[in-house]
């Protein structure tokens, strides 16, 4: 699968190789990680997430699991980000949000991978893209008990991105309509960006900001 000189393997072989890779990288040993990186695993895994590959949901689960395992290692974060995996992971999550019938592991493994990558400054910038912001905020509304980890991942990702310049404002702007959720995710940190929104051009958004500030003040008394 990882050798450009060989013919393309069958879907069954790809699924088994990726599944094995996900299992091996779960061991979290430097040996397994470095061999996977040297074999070109990151690029091949990322390619399988591209829409034109038409990968099955079952394969996407395995790919995201493997990338998530790799992303836990510091030396793998940059290769994954430079392979443009972040926008593809976001797209997989967005597609998985559209239907309750979609395998919930796509949301869980995808958000877990983004959580590991979101400590990287370049990833923080990528996760300020409007589509990424919208997708991650939608994960906050996942209330299914067995997806508590997915929602927790989304909150932590937003916290990481909010450490970057404008990150906090970008996500507060997206969430401001839901003052309770804004308070839940950001608490008193939301104060400054909410005040900034009071001078925005949208009267509707200014109204949301006023309501959110009122909720924040009420919670602090």
JSON list of N, CA, C and O in Angstrom, two decimals, residues 131-154:
[
{"chain": "A", "resi": 131, "resn": "UNK", "atom": "N", "xyz": [-15.50, 27.24, 7.85]},
{"chain": "A", "resi": 131, "resn": "UNK", "atom": "CA", "xyz": [-16.11, 25.91, 7.79]},
{"chain": "A", "resi": 131, "resn": "UNK", "atom": "C", "xyz": [-15.69, 25.06, 8.98]},
{"chain": "A", "resi": 131, "resn": "UNK", "atom": "O", "xyz": [-16.50, 24.32, 9.57]},
{"chain": "A", "resi": 132, "resn": "UNK", "atom": "N", "xyz": [-14.42, 25.17, 9.37]},
{"chain": "A", "resi": 132, "resn": "UNK", "atom": "CA", "xyz": [-13.93, 24.43, 10.54]},
{"chain": "A", "resi": 132, "resn": "UNK", "atom": "C", "xyz": [-14.60, 24.92, 11.81]},
{"chain": "A", "resi": 132, "resn": "UNK", "atom": "O", "xyz": [-15.02, 24.11, 12.66]},
{"chain": "A", "resi": 133, "resn": "UNK", "atom": "N", "xyz": [-14.74, 26.24, 11.94]},
{"chain": "A", "resi": 133, "resn": "UNK", "atom": "CA", "xyz": [-15.40, 26.82, 13.12]},
{"chain": "A", "resi": 133, "resn": "UNK", "atom": "C", "xyz": [-16.83, 26.32, 13.22]},
{"chain": "A", "resi": 133, "resn": "UNK", "atom": "O", "xyz": [-17.29, 25.88, 14.28]},
{"chain": "A", "resi": 134, "resn": "UNK", "atom": "N", "xyz": [-17.54, 26.37, 12.10]},
{"chain": "A", "resi": 134, "resn": "UNK", "atom": "CA", "xyz": [-18.94, 25.93, 12.07]},
{"chain": "A", "resi": 134, "resn": "UNK", "atom": "C", "xyz": [-19.06, 24.45, 12.44]},
{"chain": "A", "resi": 134, "resn": "UNK", "atom": "O", "xyz": [-19.93, 24.06, 13.24]},
{"chain": "A", "resi": 135, "resn": "UNK", "atom": "N", "xyz": [-18.17, 23.64, 11.89]},
{"chain": "A", "resi": 135, "resn": "UNK", "atom": "CA", "xyz": [-18.22, 22.19, 12.13]},
{"chain": "A", "resi": 135, "resn": "UNK", "atom": "C", "xyz": [-17.94, 21.85, 13.58]},
{"chain": "A", "resi": 135, "resn": "UNK", "atom": "O", "xyz": [-18.65, 21.06, 14.21]},
{"chain": "A", "resi": 136, "resn": "UNK", "atom": "N", "xyz": [-16.89, 22.45, 14.14]},
{"chain": "A", "resi": 136, "resn": "UNK", "atom": "CA", "xyz": [-16.54, 22.15, 15.53]},
{"chain": "A", "resi": 136, "resn": "UNK", "atom": "C", "xyz": [-17.62, 22.63, 16.49]},
{"chain": "A", "resi": 136, "resn": "UNK", "atom": "O", "xyz": [-17.91, 21.96, 17.49]},
{"chain": "A", "resi": 137, "resn": "UNK", "atom": "N", "xyz": [-18.22, 23.77, 16.19]},
{"chain": "A", "resi": 137, "resn": "UNK", "atom": "CA", "xyz": [-19.29, 24.27, 17.06]},
{"chain": "A", "resi": 137, "resn": "UNK", "atom": "C", "xyz": [-20.52, 23.37, 17.00]},
{"chain": "A", "resi": 137, "resn": "UNK", "atom": "O", "xyz": [-21.23, 23.20, 18.00]},
{"chain": "A", "resi": 138, "resn": "UNK", "atom": "N", "xyz": [-20.76, 22.77, 15.85]},
{"chain": "A", "resi": 138, "resn": "UNK", "atom": "CA", "xyz": [-21.88, 21.83, 15.75]},
{"chain": "A", "resi": 138, "resn": "UNK", "atom": "C", "xyz": [-21.65, 20.59, 16.62]},
{"chain": "A", "resi": 138, "resn": "UNK", "atom": "O", "xyz": [-22.60, 20.00, 17.14]},
{"chain": "A", "resi": 139, "resn": "UNK", "atom": "N", "xyz": [-20.39, 20.21, 16.80]},
{"chain": "A", "resi": 139, "resn": "UNK", "atom": "CA", "xyz": [-20.08, 19.07, 17.65]},
{"chain": "A", "resi": 139, "resn": "UNK", "atom": "C", "xyz": [-20.46, 19.34, 19.11]},
{"chain": "A", "resi": 139, "resn": "UNK", "atom": "O", "xyz": [-20.69, 18.42, 19.88]},
{"chain": "A", "resi": 140, "resn": "UNK", "atom": "N", "xyz": [-20.54, 20.61, 19.48]},
{"chain": "A", "resi": 140, "resn": "UNK", "atom": "CA", "xyz": [-20.90, 20.96, 20.85]},
{"chain": "A", "resi": 140, "resn": "UNK", "atom": "C", "xyz": [-22.34, 20.59, 21.16]},
{"chain": "A", "resi": 140, "resn": "UNK", "atom": "O", "xyz": [-22.72, 20.51, 22.33]},
{"chain": "A", "resi": 141, "resn": "UNK", "atom": "N", "xyz": [-23.13, 20.39, 20.13]},
{"chain": "A", "resi": 141, "resn": "UNK", "atom": "CA", "xyz": [-24.54, 20.05, 20.33]},
{"chain": "A", "resi": 141, "resn": "UNK", "atom": "C", "xyz": [-24.77, 18.55, 20.32]},
{"chain": "A", "resi": 141, "resn": "UNK", "atom": "O", "xyz": [-25.92, 18.10, 20.38]},
{"chain": "A", "resi": 142, "resn": "UNK", "atom": "N", "xyz": [-23.69, 17.78, 20.25]},
{"chain": "A", "resi": 142, "resn": "UNK", "atom": "CA", "xyz": [-23.80, 16.33, 20.33]},
{"chain": "A", "resi": 142, "resn": "UNK", "atom": "C", "xyz": [-24.05, 15.95, 21.78]},
{"chain": "A", "resi": 142, "resn": "UNK", "atom": "O", "xyz": [-23.19, 16.13, 22.64]},
{"chain": "A", "resi": 143, "resn": "UNK", "atom": "N", "xyz": [-25.24, 15.47, 22.06]},
{"chain": "A", "resi": 143, "resn": "UNK", "atom": "CA", "xyz": [-25.61, 15.18, 23.45]},
{"chain": "A", "resi": 143, "resn": "UNK", "atom": "C", "xyz": [-25.82, 13.70, 23.71]},
{"chain": "A", "resi": 143, "resn": "UNK", "atom": "O", "xyz": [-26.24, 13.31, 24.80]},
{"chain": "A", "resi": 144, "resn": "UNK", "atom": "N", "xyz": [-25.58, 12.86, 22.70]},
{"chain": "A", "resi": 144, "resn": "UNK", "atom": "CA", "xyz": [-25.75, 11.42, 22.88]},
{"chain": "A", "resi": 144, "resn": "UNK", "atom": "C", "xyz": [-24.75, 10.95, 23.93]},
{"chain": "A", "resi": 144, "resn": "UNK", "atom": "O", "xyz": [-23.56, 11.27, 23.85]},
{"chain": "A", "resi": 145, "resn": "UNK", "atom": "N", "xyz": [-25.20, 10.21, 24.93]},
{"chain": "A", "resi": 145, "resn": "UNK", "atom": "CA", "xyz": [-24.31, 9.80, 26.03]},
{"chain": "A", "resi": 145, "resn": "UNK", "atom": "C", "xyz": [-23.00, 9.17, 25.60]},
{"chain": "A", "resi": 145, "resn": "UNK", "atom": "O", "xyz": [-21.95, 9.47, 26.14]},
{"chain": "A", "resi": 146, "resn": "UNK", "atom": "N", "xyz": [-23.08, 8.27, 24.60]},
{"chain": "A", "resi": 146, "resn": "UNK", "atom": "CA", "xyz": [-21.85, 7.59, 24.19]},
{"chain": "A", "resi": 146, "resn": "UNK", "atom": "C", "xyz": [-20.93, 8.46, 23.35]},
{"chain": "A", "resi": 146, "resn": "UNK", "atom": "O", "xyz": [-19.89, 8.03, 22.90]},
{"chain": "A", "resi": 147, "resn": "UNK", "atom": "N", "xyz": [-21.34, 9.71, 23.10]},
{"chain": "A", "resi": 147, "resn": "UNK", "atom": "CA", "xyz": [-20.48, 10.64, 22.37]},
{"chain": "A", "resi": 147, "resn": "UNK", "atom": "C", "xyz": [-20.00, 11.77, 23.27]},
{"chain": "A", "resi": 147, "resn": "UNK", "atom": "O", "xyz": [-19.61, 12.84, 22.80]},
{"chain": "A", "resi": 148, "resn": "UNK", "atom": "N", "xyz": [-20.01, 11.54, 24.57]},
{"chain": "A", "resi": 148, "resn": "UNK", "atom": "CA", "xyz": [-19.54, 12.56, 25.50]},
{"chain": "A", "resi": 148, "resn": "UNK", "atom": "C", "xyz": [-18.08, 12.92, 25.22]},
{"chain": "A", "resi": 148, "resn": "UNK", "atom": "O", "xyz": [-17.68, 14.09, 25.33]},
{"chain": "A", "resi": 149, "resn": "UNK", "atom": "N", "xyz": [-17.28, 11.93, 24.82]},
{"chain": "A", "resi": 149, "resn": "UNK", "atom": "CA", "xyz": [-15.87, 12.19, 24.52]},
{"chain": "A", "resi": 149, "resn": "UNK", "atom": "C", "xyz": [-15.74, 13.09, 23.29]},
{"chain": "A", "resi": 149, "resn": "UNK", "atom": "O", "xyz": [-14.86, 13.95, 23.23]},
{"chain": "A", "resi": 150, "resn": "UNK", "atom": "N", "xyz": [-16.62, 12.89, 22.32]},
{"chain": "A", "resi": 150, "resn": "UNK", "atom": "CA", "xyz": [-16.58, 13.72, 21.11]},
{"chain": "A", "resi": 150, "resn": "UNK", "atom": "C", "xyz": [-16.83, 15.18, 21.47]},
{"chain": "A", "resi": 150, "resn": "UNK", "atom": "O", "xyz": [-16.11, 16.08, 21.03]},
{"chain": "A", "resi": 151, "resn": "UNK", "atom": "N", "xyz": [-17.83, 15.41, 22.28]},
{"chain": "A", "resi": 151, "resn": "UNK", "atom": "CA", "xyz": [-18.16, 16.78, 22.68]},
{"chain": "A", "resi": 151, "resn": "UNK", "atom": "C", "xyz": [-17.03, 17.38, 23.52]},
{"chain": "A", "resi": 151, "resn": "UNK", "atom": "O", "xyz": [-16.67, 18.54, 23.36]},
{"chain": "A", "resi": 152, "resn": "UNK", "atom": "N", "xyz": [-16.48, 16.57, 24.41]},
{"chain": "A", "resi": 152, "resn": "UNK", "atom": "CA", "xyz": [-15.36, 17.03, 25.24]},
{"chain": "A", "resi": 152, "resn": "UNK", "atom": "C", "xyz": [-14.15, 17.38, 24.37]},
{"chain": "A", "resi": 152, "resn": "UNK", "atom": "O", "xyz": [-13.45, 18.37, 24.63]},
{"chain": "A", "resi": 153, "resn": "UNK", "atom": "N", "xyz": [-13.90, 16.57, 23.34]},
{"chain": "A", "resi": 153, "resn": "UNK", "atom": "CA", "xyz": [-12.81, 16.87, 22.40]},
{"chain": "A", "resi": 153, "resn": "UNK", "atom": "C", "xyz": [-13.02, 18.23, 21.74]},
{"chain": "A", "resi": 153, "resn": "UNK", "atom": "O", "xyz": [-12.09, 19.02, 21.61]},
{"chain": "A", "resi": 154, "resn": "UNK", "atom": "N", "xyz": [-14.27, 18.49, 21.32]},
{"chain": "A", "resi": 154, "resn": "UNK", "atom": "CA", "xyz": [-14.57, 19.74, 20.64]},
{"chain": "A", "resi": 154, "resn": "UNK", "atom": "C", "xyz": [-14.32, 20.93, 21.55]},
{"chain": "A", "resi": 154, "resn": "UNK", "atom": "O", "xyz": [-13.75, 21.95, 21.13]}
]
